[in-house]
Coordinates of C-alpha atoms and ligand atoms in Angstrom, one line a residue:
G787 CA 50.3 31.6 46.6
H788 CA 48.5 28.1 46.2
R789 CA 45.4 27.9 47.7
N790 CA 44.3 24.5 48.5
A791 CA 41.1 24.0 46.6
L792 CA 38.6 21.9 48.8
L793 CA 40.4 24.3 52.2
S794 CA 36.8 26.3 51.8
L795 CA 34.8 22.5 52.6
V796 CA 37.7 21.4 55.0
C797 CA 38.1 24.4 57.6
C798 CA 34.1 24.0 57.9
A799 CA 33.9 20.4 58.3
I800 CA 31.4 19.9 61.4
A801 CA 34.0 18.6 64.2
S802 CA 33.6 14.6 63.8
P803 CA 33.9 12.6 67.2
L804 CA 36.4 10.2 64.8
L805 CA 39.5 12.6 63.5
A806 CA 39.3 15.7 61.2
Q807 CA 39.8 14.9 57.6
Q808 CA 42.9 15.6 55.5
P809 CA 41.9 18.1 52.6
L810 CA 41.7 17.4 49.3
K811 CA 44.0 18.3 47.4
T812 CA 43.5 19.9 43.3
L813 CA 41.1 17.5 41.9
L814 CA 39.9 18.8 38.6
V815 CA 36.3 18.5 37.4
G816 CA 35.8 17.4 34.1
V817 CA 38.8 16.7 32.6
D818 CA 37.6 14.5 30.2
H819 CA 35.9 17.9 28.8
R820 CA 39.2 19.8 28.5
T821 CA 42.5 19.9 26.2
V822 CA 44.5 17.3 27.5
T823 CA 47.5 16.1 26.4
S824 CA 46.9 12.2 26.7
L825 CA 49.8 9.6 28.2
D826 CA 47.4 7.0 27.3
G827 CA 49.0 3.9 25.2
N828 CA 51.8 1.7 26.0
W829 CA 54.1 2.0 29.1
H830 CA 57.2 0.1 30.3
Y831 CA 56.5 -1.9 33.5
L832 CA 58.3 -3.8 35.6
V833 CA 57.4 -6.3 38.5
D834 CA 58.7 -6.0 42.1
Q835 CA 57.5 -8.8 43.7
P836 CA 56.2 -8.7 46.5
P837 CA 58.0 -7.7 49.6
A838 CA 58.4 -5.2 46.8
R839 CA 62.3 -4.4 47.8
A840 CA 62.7 -2.0 45.0
L841 CA 59.7 0.0 46.2
Y842 CA 59.8 -0.7 49.9
A843 CA 62.5 -0.1 52.2
P844 CA 62.6 -2.3 55.5
D845 CA 61.5 -0.1 57.8
G846 CA 58.7 0.6 55.3
K847 CA 59.6 3.6 53.9
V848 CA 59.5 4.4 50.1
N849 CA 62.5 4.5 48.1
D850 CA 62.9 7.7 45.9
K851 CA 65.9 5.7 44.7
T852 CA 65.9 2.6 43.0
Y853 CA 63.5 2.3 40.3
A854 CA 61.9 5.7 40.3
L855 CA 65.4 6.8 39.3
N856 CA 65.4 5.4 35.5
T857 CA 68.6 5.0 35.1
H858 CA 70.0 2.2 32.3
P859 CA 72.6 -0.4 33.1
N860 CA 76.0 0.5 32.0
I861 CA 76.7 -2.1 28.3
D862 CA 80.2 -0.6 27.4
S863 CA 82.1 1.1 30.4
G864 CA 82.2 1.5 34.0
P865 CA 80.9 -0.8 36.9
H866 CA 77.3 -2.2 36.7
N867 CA 75.2 -0.3 38.3
A868 CA 71.5 -1.0 37.8
E869 CA 69.5 -4.3 38.5
Y870 CA 66.3 -3.3 36.2
D871 CA 65.8 -1.3 32.4
F872 CA 62.7 0.5 31.1
A873 CA 64.0 1.2 27.8
T874 CA 64.6 -2.6 27.5
A875 CA 61.2 -3.8 29.7
P876 CA 57.7 -5.0 28.4
T877 CA 54.7 -3.2 27.6
L878 CA 51.2 -3.0 29.1
K879 CA 48.2 -0.5 27.9
V880 CA 47.2 2.3 29.8
P881 CA 44.0 2.5 30.5
G882 CA 43.9 -1.1 31.9
D883 CA 44.6 -3.7 34.3
W884 CA 47.4 -5.7 34.1
N885 CA 46.5 -8.8 34.8
T886 CA 44.4 -9.4 31.7
Q887 CA 47.3 -8.3 29.5
D888 CA 49.8 -10.7 30.1
P889 CA 49.6 -13.9 31.5
T890 CA 51.9 -14.6 34.0
L891 CA 50.3 -11.3 36.1
F892 CA 46.7 -13.3 35.6
R893 CA 47.1 -13.5 39.9
Y894 CA 49.4 -10.5 40.4
E895 CA 49.0 -8.9 43.8
G896 CA 52.0 -6.6 44.5
V897 CA 53.7 -3.8 42.7
I898 CA 54.3 -2.9 39.1
W899 CA 56.3 0.1 38.4
Y900 CA 55.0 1.7 35.1
Q901 CA 57.6 3.8 33.1
R902 CA 57.1 6.0 30.3
D903 CA 58.8 8.8 28.1
F904 CA 56.7 12.4 26.9
G905 CA 57.6 15.1 25.3
F906 CA 56.7 18.5 26.9
E907 CA 57.5 22.8 25.8
P908 CA 56.4 24.1 28.9
K909 CA 55.2 27.4 29.0
P910 CA 55.3 30.5 31.0
N911 CA 52.7 31.0 33.4
T912 CA 51.1 28.6 33.7
R913 CA 50.1 25.1 35.7
T914 CA 50.2 21.6 35.3
F915 CA 49.0 18.0 36.7
L916 CA 49.5 14.8 36.0
H917 CA 45.8 13.4 36.1
I918 CA 45.0 10.1 36.7
G919 CA 41.1 9.2 36.5
A920 CA 42.4 5.9 39.1
A921 CA 45.0 3.5 40.0
N922 CA 44.4 0.3 42.1
Y923 CA 45.4 0.7 45.4
K924 CA 48.3 2.7 46.0
S925 CA 50.0 5.0 44.4
F926 CA 53.3 6.6 44.2
V927 CA 54.5 9.0 41.0
W928 CA 57.7 10.6 39.8
V929 CA 58.6 13.1 37.4
N930 CA 62.0 13.1 36.2
Q931 CA 63.1 11.5 39.4
K932 CA 61.2 13.9 41.5
R933 CA 58.7 12.7 43.9
I934 CA 55.2 14.0 43.1
C935 CA 52.6 12.0 45.3
D936 CA 50.6 9.2 46.2
H937 CA 47.1 8.3 46.6
E938 CA 45.7 5.8 48.3
G939 CA 41.8 4.4 46.5
G940 CA 41.4 2.4 43.7
F941 CA 38.1 4.0 41.6
T942 CA 38.4 7.9 42.6
P943 CA 40.6 10.3 40.4
F944 CA 43.8 12.2 41.7
D945 CA 45.9 15.4 40.3
C946 CA 49.2 15.4 40.8
E947 CA 51.3 18.9 40.1
V948 CA 54.2 18.7 37.9
T949 CA 54.7 21.8 37.3
A950 CA 58.0 22.1 39.0
A951 CA 59.5 19.2 37.7
L952 CA 58.8 19.4 33.9
K953 CA 61.6 20.1 31.7
P954 CA 61.4 21.2 27.8
G955 CA 62.1 17.8 25.1
N956 CA 61.9 14.9 26.8
N957 CA 60.3 14.0 30.0
F958 CA 59.8 10.8 31.5
V959 CA 56.9 9.9 34.7
V960 CA 57.4 6.4 36.7
I961 CA 54.3 5.3 38.9
A962 CA 54.8 2.3 40.8
V963 CA 51.3 0.7 41.7
D964 CA 50.7 -1.3 44.5
S965 CA 47.6 -3.3 44.2
T966 CA 48.0 -5.4 47.9
R967 CA 45.0 -5.8 50.2
E968 CA 45.2 -4.2 53.4
V969 CA 42.8 -5.1 56.3
D970 CA 43.0 -1.4 56.8
G971 CA 42.2 -0.9 53.6
I972 CA 38.8 0.3 51.6
P973 CA 37.7 -2.1 50.9
S974 CA 39.4 -4.0 53.3
V975 CA 41.0 -7.6 52.8
G976 CA 37.8 -10.0 51.9
I977 CA 36.2 -9.2 48.4
D978 CA 34.1 -11.3 46.0
W979 CA 35.3 -9.6 43.1
F980 CA 39.0 -9.2 41.5
N981 CA 40.9 -7.3 42.4
Y982 CA 42.5 -5.9 39.1
G983 CA 45.5 -3.6 39.5
G984 CA 47.3 -1.1 37.9
L985 CA 46.8 2.0 36.0
T986 CA 43.3 0.9 34.9
R987 CA 41.9 4.5 33.9
D988 CA 43.2 7.3 31.7
V989 CA 45.9 9.2 31.9
S990 CA 46.8 12.9 31.0
L991 CA 48.5 16.1 31.6
V992 CA 46.6 19.3 32.0
T993 CA 47.7 22.3 31.6
V994 CA 46.0 25.4 33.0
P995 CA 46.6 29.6 33.9
M996 CA 47.9 30.5 37.1
Q997 CA 44.3 31.2 38.5
F998 CA 42.4 27.8 36.9
I999 CA 38.4 26.1 37.5
D1000 CA 39.0 22.9 39.5
D1001 CA 35.3 22.7 40.7
Y1002 CA 32.0 23.8 39.9
D1003 CA 28.3 22.5 41.1
I1004 CA 25.5 24.0 39.0
H1005 CA 22.5 22.4 39.4
L1006 CA 18.6 23.3 39.6
K1007 CA 17.7 25.1 43.1
H1008 CA 17.0 22.2 45.8
G1009 CA 14.4 23.6 48.0
S1010 CA 11.9 22.1 50.7
T1011 CA 9.2 21.9 47.7
F1012 CA 9.3 21.5 43.9
S1013 CA 6.9 22.4 41.5
A1014 CA 8.5 21.6 37.9
A1015 CA 6.6 24.6 36.7
D1016 CA 8.8 26.8 38.7
A1017 CA 11.5 25.0 38.6
T1018 CA 13.5 27.8 36.3
T1019 CA 16.7 29.0 39.2
L1020 CA 20.0 27.4 38.4
T1021 CA 21.9 27.6 41.8
G1022 CA 25.8 26.4 42.7
Y1023 CA 29.0 27.7 42.5
V1024 CA 32.3 27.8 40.5
H1025 CA 35.7 27.6 42.5
V1026 CA 38.7 29.5 40.4
V1027 CA 42.0 28.2 42.4
G1028 CA 44.7 31.1 42.9
A1029 CA 41.5 33.4 41.9
T1030 CA 41.8 36.6 44.6
A1031 CA 38.5 38.0 45.5
G1032 CA 36.5 39.5 42.4
T1033 CA 37.9 37.9 39.8
P1034 CA 35.4 37.5 37.3
V1035 CA 33.4 34.4 36.3
T1036 CA 31.4 33.8 33.1
L1037 CA 29.2 31.5 33.4
R1038 CA 27.4 30.6 29.8
I1039 CA 24.2 28.6 29.3
P1040 CA 23.0 29.9 26.0
E1041 CA 20.1 27.5 25.4
A1042 CA 18.4 28.5 28.8
G1043 CA 19.5 32.0 28.2
V1044 CA 22.1 32.5 30.6
D1045 CA 25.1 34.5 30.3
T1046 CA 25.9 35.9 33.5
T1047 CA 29.2 37.2 35.4
L1048 CA 30.2 35.9 38.5
K1049 CA 32.8 37.2 41.2
T1050 CA 34.7 35.1 43.2
D1051 CA 34.9 35.6 47.0
A1052 CA 38.5 35.7 48.9
D1053 CA 38.5 31.6 49.2
G1054 CA 38.3 31.8 44.6
R1055 CA 34.3 30.9 45.0
A1056 CA 31.8 32.0 43.0
P1057 CA 28.7 31.3 44.2
F1058 CA 25.6 31.5 42.3
E1059 CA 21.8 32.1 41.6
V1060 CA 20.9 32.4 38.4
K1061 CA 17.6 32.6 36.2
A1062 CA 17.0 30.5 33.1
S1063 CA 14.6 31.1 30.7
K1064 CA 12.8 27.7 30.6
L1065 CA 14.1 24.2 30.8
E1066 CA 13.5 20.9 29.6
L1067 CA 14.2 19.0 33.0
W1068 CA 16.8 15.5 32.5
S1069 CA 14.8 12.1 33.0
H1070 CA 14.9 8.9 31.8
E1071 CA 12.3 9.6 29.2
T1072 CA 14.0 13.1 28.0
P1073 CA 17.8 12.8 29.1
K1074 CA 17.9 16.1 28.2
L1075 CA 21.5 18.2 28.2
Y1076 CA 22.4 21.3 28.6
K1077 CA 26.0 23.1 27.4
V1078 CA 27.7 25.3 30.1
E1079 CA 30.4 27.5 28.9
L1080 CA 32.8 28.7 32.1
A1081 CA 35.2 30.7 31.8
S1082 CA 37.3 32.5 34.4
G1083 CA 40.9 35.3 33.9
S1084 CA 41.6 36.7 31.0
G1085 CA 44.2 37.1 28.0
D1086 CA 46.3 34.5 28.3
Q1087 CA 45.4 33.9 32.8
Q1088 CA 41.7 32.6 30.7
D1089 CA 40.7 28.9 31.7
K1090 CA 37.3 28.1 29.9
L1091 CA 35.3 24.7 29.6
T1092 CA 32.4 23.6 28.3
D1093 CA 30.2 20.5 30.2
D1094 CA 27.3 19.3 28.9
I1095 CA 25.0 19.3 32.4
G1096 CA 21.0 18.0 32.8
F1097 CA 19.1 19.5 35.6
R1098 CA 16.2 17.7 37.2
D1099 CA 15.2 17.8 41.1
I1100 CA 15.7 14.3 42.8
R1101 CA 14.3 13.6 46.9
V1102 CA 12.6 11.7 49.0
D1103 CA 8.7 12.2 50.3
G1104 CA 7.7 9.9 52.7
T1105 CA 8.1 6.2 51.0
R1106 CA 8.2 7.9 47.5
I1107 CA 10.8 8.5 45.6
L1108 CA 10.3 12.1 43.5
L1109 CA 11.9 12.3 40.4
N1110 CA 11.2 16.5 39.5
G1111 CA 8.2 15.9 41.6
K1112 CA 7.2 12.7 40.1
A1113 CA 6.9 9.3 41.7
I1114 CA 9.2 6.7 40.0
F1115 CA 9.7 3.5 40.3
L1116 CA 13.8 2.0 39.4
Q1117 CA 13.9 -0.6 37.4
G1118 CA 17.5 -1.3 38.2
V1119 CA 20.0 -4.2 37.5
N1120 CA 23.7 -4.1 39.9
E1121 CA 26.9 -4.3 38.0
H1122 CA 30.9 -4.7 38.6
A1123 CA 33.1 -2.5 36.1
E1124 CA 33.4 -6.2 34.4
A1125 CA 34.5 -5.5 30.4
P1126 CA 31.8 -7.4 28.3
Y1127 CA 33.2 -10.3 26.4
R1128 CA 36.8 -9.8 27.1
T1129 CA 36.6 -9.5 30.8
G1130 CA 38.8 -7.1 32.9
R1131 CA 38.3 -3.6 34.1
V1132 CA 36.1 -1.2 32.2
C1133 CA 37.9 1.9 30.6
T1134 CA 37.5 2.0 27.0
D1135 CA 33.9 3.5 25.2
E1136 CA 33.4 0.5 23.8
D1137 CA 33.0 -1.5 26.6
V1138 CA 30.6 1.4 28.2
K1139 CA 28.4 0.9 25.1
N1140 CA 28.2 -2.7 25.3
I1141 CA 27.2 -2.3 29.1
F1142 CA 24.6 -0.1 27.9
G1143 CA 23.8 -1.6 25.1
F1144 CA 22.2 -4.3 27.3
L1145 CA 21.0 -2.4 30.5
K1146 CA 18.5 -0.4 27.6
D1147 CA 17.9 -4.0 25.5
M1148 CA 16.7 -5.1 29.4
N1149 CA 14.8 -1.9 29.3
A1150 CA 15.7 0.0 32.8
N1151 CA 15.9 3.1 33.7
F1152 CA 18.3 2.4 36.6
V1153 CA 22.1 0.9 37.4
R1154 CA 23.9 0.9 41.0
L1155 CA 27.0 0.9 39.9
A1156 CA 29.0 -1.8 42.3
H1157 CA 30.7 -1.1 44.4
Y1158 CA 33.1 1.0 44.1
P1159 CA 32.7 4.6 41.6
H1160 CA 33.4 3.4 37.6
D1161 CA 34.7 4.9 35.3
E1162 CA 33.5 8.3 34.2
R1163 CA 32.4 7.4 30.8
M1164 CA 29.8 5.5 32.3
E1165 CA 28.0 8.6 34.0
R1166 CA 28.2 10.5 30.8
E1167 CA 26.6 8.0 28.7
A1168 CA 24.3 7.7 31.7
D1169 CA 23.6 11.0 31.0
R1170 CA 23.3 11.3 27.7
D1171 CA 20.8 7.8 27.7
G1172 CA 19.0 8.7 30.6
I1173 CA 19.7 5.9 32.8
M1174 CA 20.1 6.8 36.8
I1175 CA 22.8 5.7 38.9
W1176 CA 23.2 4.5 42.6
S1177 CA 26.9 5.6 43.1
E1178 CA 28.6 3.6 46.0
I1179 CA 32.6 4.1 47.9
P1180 CA 33.9 0.4 48.9
L1181 CA 33.0 0.4 51.7
W1182 CA 32.5 -3.9 51.9
Q1183 CA 31.4 -5.9 54.5
H1184 CA 33.7 -5.9 57.0
I1185 CA 35.6 -2.7 57.2
S1186 CA 38.1 -1.5 60.3
F1187 CA 35.5 0.6 62.0
D1188 CA 37.0 1.3 64.8
K1189 CA 39.7 3.7 63.0
P1190 CA 40.4 7.0 62.7
E1191 CA 42.3 6.8 60.2
V1192 CA 40.0 4.5 58.2
Y1193 CA 37.1 7.1 58.7
A1194 CA 39.5 10.1 57.5
K1195 CA 40.3 7.8 54.0
A1196 CA 36.5 7.2 53.3
T1197 CA 35.8 10.9 53.5
Y1198 CA 38.6 11.2 51.4
M1199 CA 36.7 8.8 48.8
L1200 CA 33.9 10.8 49.3
N1201 CA 34.6 13.7 48.6
E1202 CA 36.2 12.0 45.4
M1203 CA 33.3 10.6 44.2
I1204 CA 30.9 13.1 44.6
R1205 CA 33.6 15.8 43.4
R1206 CA 33.9 14.1 39.8
D1207 CA 30.5 13.7 39.6
R1208 CA 28.2 15.5 40.9
D1209 CA 27.3 18.1 38.3
K1210 CA 26.1 14.3 36.6
A1211 CA 22.1 14.7 36.3
S1212 CA 22.1 10.7 36.0
V1213 CA 23.9 10.4 39.4
I1214 CA 20.0 10.2 41.6
L1215 CA 22.1 8.2 45.3
W1216 CA 25.2 8.3 46.8
S1217 CA 25.9 5.4 49.1
V1218 CA 27.9 5.4 51.6
S1219 CA 28.3 1.2 52.1
N1220 CA 27.6 -2.5 51.6
E1221 CA 26.4 -5.1 54.0
T1222 CA 28.3 -4.0 56.8
P1223 CA 28.1 -5.6 60.5
N1224 CA 25.6 -4.1 62.3
N1225 CA 27.5 -3.1 65.4
P1226 CA 27.3 0.4 67.3
T1227 CA 30.9 1.3 66.0
R1228 CA 29.9 0.8 62.3
T1229 CA 27.0 2.3 62.5
Q1230 CA 28.4 5.6 64.3
F1231 CA 31.1 5.6 61.6
L1232 CA 28.3 5.2 59.1
T1233 CA 26.1 7.3 59.9
N1234 CA 29.0 9.9 60.3
L1235 CA 29.6 9.3 57.0
A1236 CA 26.2 9.7 55.5
N1237 CA 25.5 12.9 57.4
E1238 CA 29.1 14.3 55.4
A1239 CA 28.0 13.2 52.2
R1240 CA 24.9 15.7 52.9
R1241 CA 27.4 18.2 54.0
L1242 CA 28.9 17.9 50.4
D1243 CA 25.9 17.4 48.9
P1244 CA 22.5 18.4 50.2
T1245 CA 20.5 17.6 46.9
R1246 CA 20.7 13.8 46.9
P1247 CA 19.2 11.1 48.5
I1248 CA 22.2 9.1 50.9
T1249 CA 21.7 5.3 50.8
S1250 CA 23.6 2.2 51.8
A1251 CA 22.5 -1.7 51.0
I1252 CA 22.0 -4.0 54.0
I1253 CA 21.8 -7.1 54.7
G1254 CA 19.8 -9.1 56.9
P1255 CA 17.7 -9.7 58.9
H1256 CA 17.2 -14.1 58.9
A1257 CA 13.8 -15.0 58.4
K1258 CA 12.7 -16.2 61.8
G1259 CA 9.4 -18.4 60.2
N1260 CA 8.1 -16.4 57.7
E1261 CA 8.6 -12.7 59.8
M1262 CA 12.1 -10.7 58.4
V1263 CA 12.3 -7.8 60.5
E1264 CA 14.5 -5.2 59.3
N1265 CA 15.9 -3.5 62.2
D1266 CA 19.2 -2.2 61.5
P1267 CA 19.6 1.3 63.8
L1268 CA 21.5 2.0 59.8
T1269 CA 18.1 2.9 58.2
N1270 CA 17.3 5.9 60.4
A1271 CA 21.0 7.4 58.8
L1272 CA 20.0 6.7 55.2
D1273 CA 16.9 8.6 52.9
V1274 CA 16.5 5.8 51.0
V1275 CA 17.1 2.0 52.7
G1276 CA 18.7 -1.0 50.1
Q1277 CA 17.7 -3.9 51.3
N1278 CA 19.6 -6.8 50.0
E1279 CA 18.7 -10.6 50.6
Y1280 CA 18.8 -14.3 49.1
V1281 CA 16.3 -15.5 49.5
G1282 CA 16.1 -18.8 47.6
W1283 CA 19.4 -18.9 47.3
Y1284 CA 21.6 -19.1 50.3
E1285 CA 18.5 -19.0 52.7
G1286 CA 15.9 -21.3 52.4
R1287 CA 13.9 -22.6 49.0
P1288 CA 12.5 -20.0 45.6
E1289 CA 8.8 -21.1 47.1
D1290 CA 9.5 -19.7 50.6
A1291 CA 9.5 -16.1 49.3
D1292 CA 5.4 -16.4 48.4
N1293 CA 4.8 -16.6 52.3
I1294 CA 7.3 -14.5 53.8
K1295 CA 6.5 -11.0 55.7
W1296 CA 8.8 -8.3 55.6
T1297 CA 8.6 -5.3 57.7
L1298 CA 10.5 -2.1 56.3
P1299 CA 11.6 1.2 57.8
Q1300 CA 9.0 3.7 56.2
K1301 CA 11.5 4.8 53.6
P1302 CA 11.9 4.4 50.1
I1303 CA 13.1 0.9 49.8
L1304 CA 15.2 -0.5 47.4
I1305 CA 15.3 -4.4 47.1
S1306 CA 19.7 -3.3 46.2
E1307 CA 20.3 -7.3 45.6
F1308 CA 18.7 -10.4 45.3
G1309 CA 19.5 -13.4 43.0
A1310 CA 20.7 -16.6 42.4
E1311 CA 23.1 -18.6 40.1
A1312 CA 23.0 -20.4 37.0
K1313 CA 25.6 -20.9 34.6
Q1314 CA 24.6 -20.0 31.0
G1315 CA 23.5 -23.2 28.7
N1316 CA 22.8 -25.3 32.0
H1317 CA 19.6 -26.7 31.7
G1318 CA 17.5 -28.5 34.3
G1319 CA 14.1 -28.4 36.2
K1320 CA 13.3 -24.9 37.9
D1321 CA 14.4 -26.7 41.1
Q1322 CA 17.6 -27.9 40.4
R1323 CA 20.6 -25.8 41.1
W1324 CA 22.6 -23.7 38.8
T1325 CA 20.5 -24.2 35.8
E1326 CA 18.6 -21.0 34.2
E1327 CA 15.6 -22.6 35.0
Q1328 CA 16.1 -21.9 38.8
Q1329 CA 17.5 -18.8 38.3
V1330 CA 14.1 -17.5 37.0
N1331 CA 11.8 -19.5 39.1
V1332 CA 14.2 -17.6 42.3
Y1333 CA 12.7 -14.3 41.0
E1334 CA 9.2 -15.0 39.8
H1335 CA 9.2 -15.8 43.8
Q1336 CA 11.3 -12.9 44.8
F1337 CA 8.2 -10.6 42.8
V1338 CA 5.4 -12.7 45.0
M1339 CA 7.2 -11.1 48.2
I1340 CA 8.3 -8.1 46.9
N1341 CA 4.6 -6.8 45.5
K1342 CA 3.6 -7.3 49.1
I1343 CA 5.9 -4.6 50.3
P1344 CA 4.0 -1.3 49.8
Q1345 CA 7.0 1.1 50.2
V1346 CA 9.3 -1.3 47.3
R1347 CA 10.3 1.8 45.3
G1348 CA 12.8 -0.4 42.8
L1349 CA 14.5 -3.9 41.8
I1350 CA 18.2 -4.4 41.8
P1351 CA 18.6 -7.9 40.8
W1352 CA 22.2 -9.5 41.4
I1353 CA 23.6 -9.2 38.4
L1354 CA 23.6 -7.9 35.5
M1355 CA 26.6 -10.0 33.9
D1356 CA 29.0 -12.6 35.5
F1357 CA 32.0 -11.2 37.0
R1358 CA 35.0 -12.9 38.1
S1359 CA 36.0 -13.7 41.4
P1360 CA 38.5 -15.6 43.1
T1361 CA 36.8 -16.9 45.7
R1362 CA 34.1 -19.0 43.3
N1363 CA 36.3 -21.9 43.4
I1364 CA 33.3 -24.7 42.0
P1365 CA 35.1 -26.0 39.0
K1366 CA 32.8 -26.3 36.0
L1367 CA 30.2 -24.4 37.2
Q1368 CA 31.8 -21.3 38.7
D1369 CA 35.5 -21.4 37.5
G1370 CA 36.7 -17.9 39.4
F1371 CA 33.2 -16.2 38.1
N1372 CA 30.4 -15.1 40.2
R1373 CA 27.2 -16.5 38.1
K1374 CA 24.2 -14.5 40.0
G1375 CA 24.8 -12.6 36.3
L1376 CA 21.4 -12.1 33.8
I1377 CA 24.5 -12.1 31.1
S1378 CA 27.2 -14.4 31.2
E1379 CA 31.0 -12.4 31.0
D1380 CA 31.1 -13.5 26.9
G1381 CA 27.8 -11.7 26.5
K1382 CA 25.7 -15.0 26.3
K1383 CA 21.9 -13.9 27.9
K1384 CA 20.5 -16.1 30.9
Q1385 CA 16.8 -16.7 30.7
A1386 CA 16.4 -14.3 33.3
F1387 CA 17.4 -11.8 31.5
Y1388 CA 14.5 -12.0 30.0
L1389 CA 12.5 -12.3 32.4
F1390 CA 13.4 -8.8 33.8
Q1391 CA 12.8 -7.2 29.9
K1392 CA 9.3 -8.5 30.0
T1393 CA 8.7 -7.6 33.8
Y1394 CA 10.2 -3.6 32.9
K1395 CA 8.2 -3.9 29.9
E1396 CA 5.5 -4.1 31.2
H1397 CA 5.7 -2.8 34.7
S1398 CA 4.5 -5.4 36.1
V1399 CA 6.2 -5.3 40.0
G1400 CA 6.0 -2.8 42.0
K1401 CA 4.4 0.6 41.9
A1402 CA 6.1 4.3 42.1
Ligands
GCB2926 C1 26.2 -9.7 48.6 C2 27.3 -8.8 48.3 C3 27.8 -9.0 46.8 C4 28.0 -10.4 46.3 C5 26.8 -11.3 46.4 C6 27.0 -12.4 46.5 O1 25.4 -9.9 49.4 O2 26.6 -7.6 48.4 O3 29.0 -8.3 47.0 O4 28.9 -10.2 45.2 O5 26.2 -11.0 47.4 O6 26.8 -12.9 45.2 O7 27.3 -13.5 47.3

């Protein structure tokens, strides 16, 4: 029988006082490095206007017998039988949000049904999965009228097995995507970004043998100490779904002299520890990636793939962050997954190239991907370019922390995020939240979640972005107990914008935990092209002024190990409704949404070039 891919992880979960988590279903790692049948392109769509009666029956159950059937209205004979028709419906591009593709859908939040035909020739002794890079927020999937799977969460990938539903020749898939925000969702209803809906990332069919590699973790051994000279041991596991005990798995890294055959245990897991000949460690200066070849089984049951993986050590030592044993200072910036120039959700090579062009131009070595996992292309590009990443799940401000089912969802998303990107050297921090209210229920929830992240990945420090305290006179004391649960503390603060005047920052005295601190958000709004005095709101000059005073303040905090201004680019947010200044955009960008640099961009470019703020 087929074994759940993550059974081994789930069975050992420390009994959480909140709730046992749902097991992760099969989730294929490295799909972008496999041979797949792409289902990207034009999909027909139909709008199911709220309350979405085609999708939800009055009792809330999902209807399998409406649009999912993909029947067509009788034209010539018989009684009239259907009030919809995908065949003649307009199309949306996948990947892509619906909001920026059809002006009538710009503000649409609700259910849209997608449909497309595809040809397929099933091969014996194979299994086929429909891989969805991300769909915001809930998805319901049917293939040839059979309900295949549901998924909740707008920013992580999922795989649905379609083997039994496929037939030779013409097939069709129908996916209903519901972007409606929910109080018990992650994120919840209040967000400061645009809730783009739809099949926002790549969709493909992945065919694998009956026994196949779904997951692997290949990293530099993370001992209690680190020495660059001794850093030649690689460790981790390869997991083979459906493998019986003793199934051989080959792991080859030719350039590092690794060529070894592993054996799976009864759970299909092949843990390993191997010596590499000599490794060039991954860093900002030397983003070295190795070709890693994996293969399991043999003959027509062989599964194989090749990934590009960097090896490096990241750890916290007192108040320092060490990369390969060397103290580093993160010269970063925040970024939403908002596509430069065209706006909309980032989903193409071109979008990613544009963002990394800005990061390099700015002399950044780090980016916080706010406030949810971005397109996997981002991590791939960062791996190649030597840009370090903070990756976060969308626990943003108010979440139903008191609900066990919300904790279960959060662990599920955390699993999906870590699973997809644990082999990316660029990712150096997992963040479990942003700006959550300081109360015991939330602190317990996030402490458990941080521990869960450590259990899933003991090799990376865990962080969160914290907001508060407010200044008492010139004193700012960070005493949020959540900091106890973190390895690296992200401190957000908006002195000079939401709080006080820019120059007030000069005199502020911070008390912060003795841990590495990243100033994970700071900044001010400015409308690109709007000029005036340095104290005049909305001008580029004032934005620069805010940052210059921030630098004075930050330079007095000895444990600051990184700057992450909010934010690289202006981004759409429907809560930003000051006409002529905001027009539906949060204007804290160093660059406008159409790619025009503000003066503050050049301030960071220079500061980062000269390394003039902060010490490693
Ligand atoms: C914050 C949030 C971020 C907002 C930003 C702002 O503290 O973390 O999501 O967009 O402030 O501009 O208010």
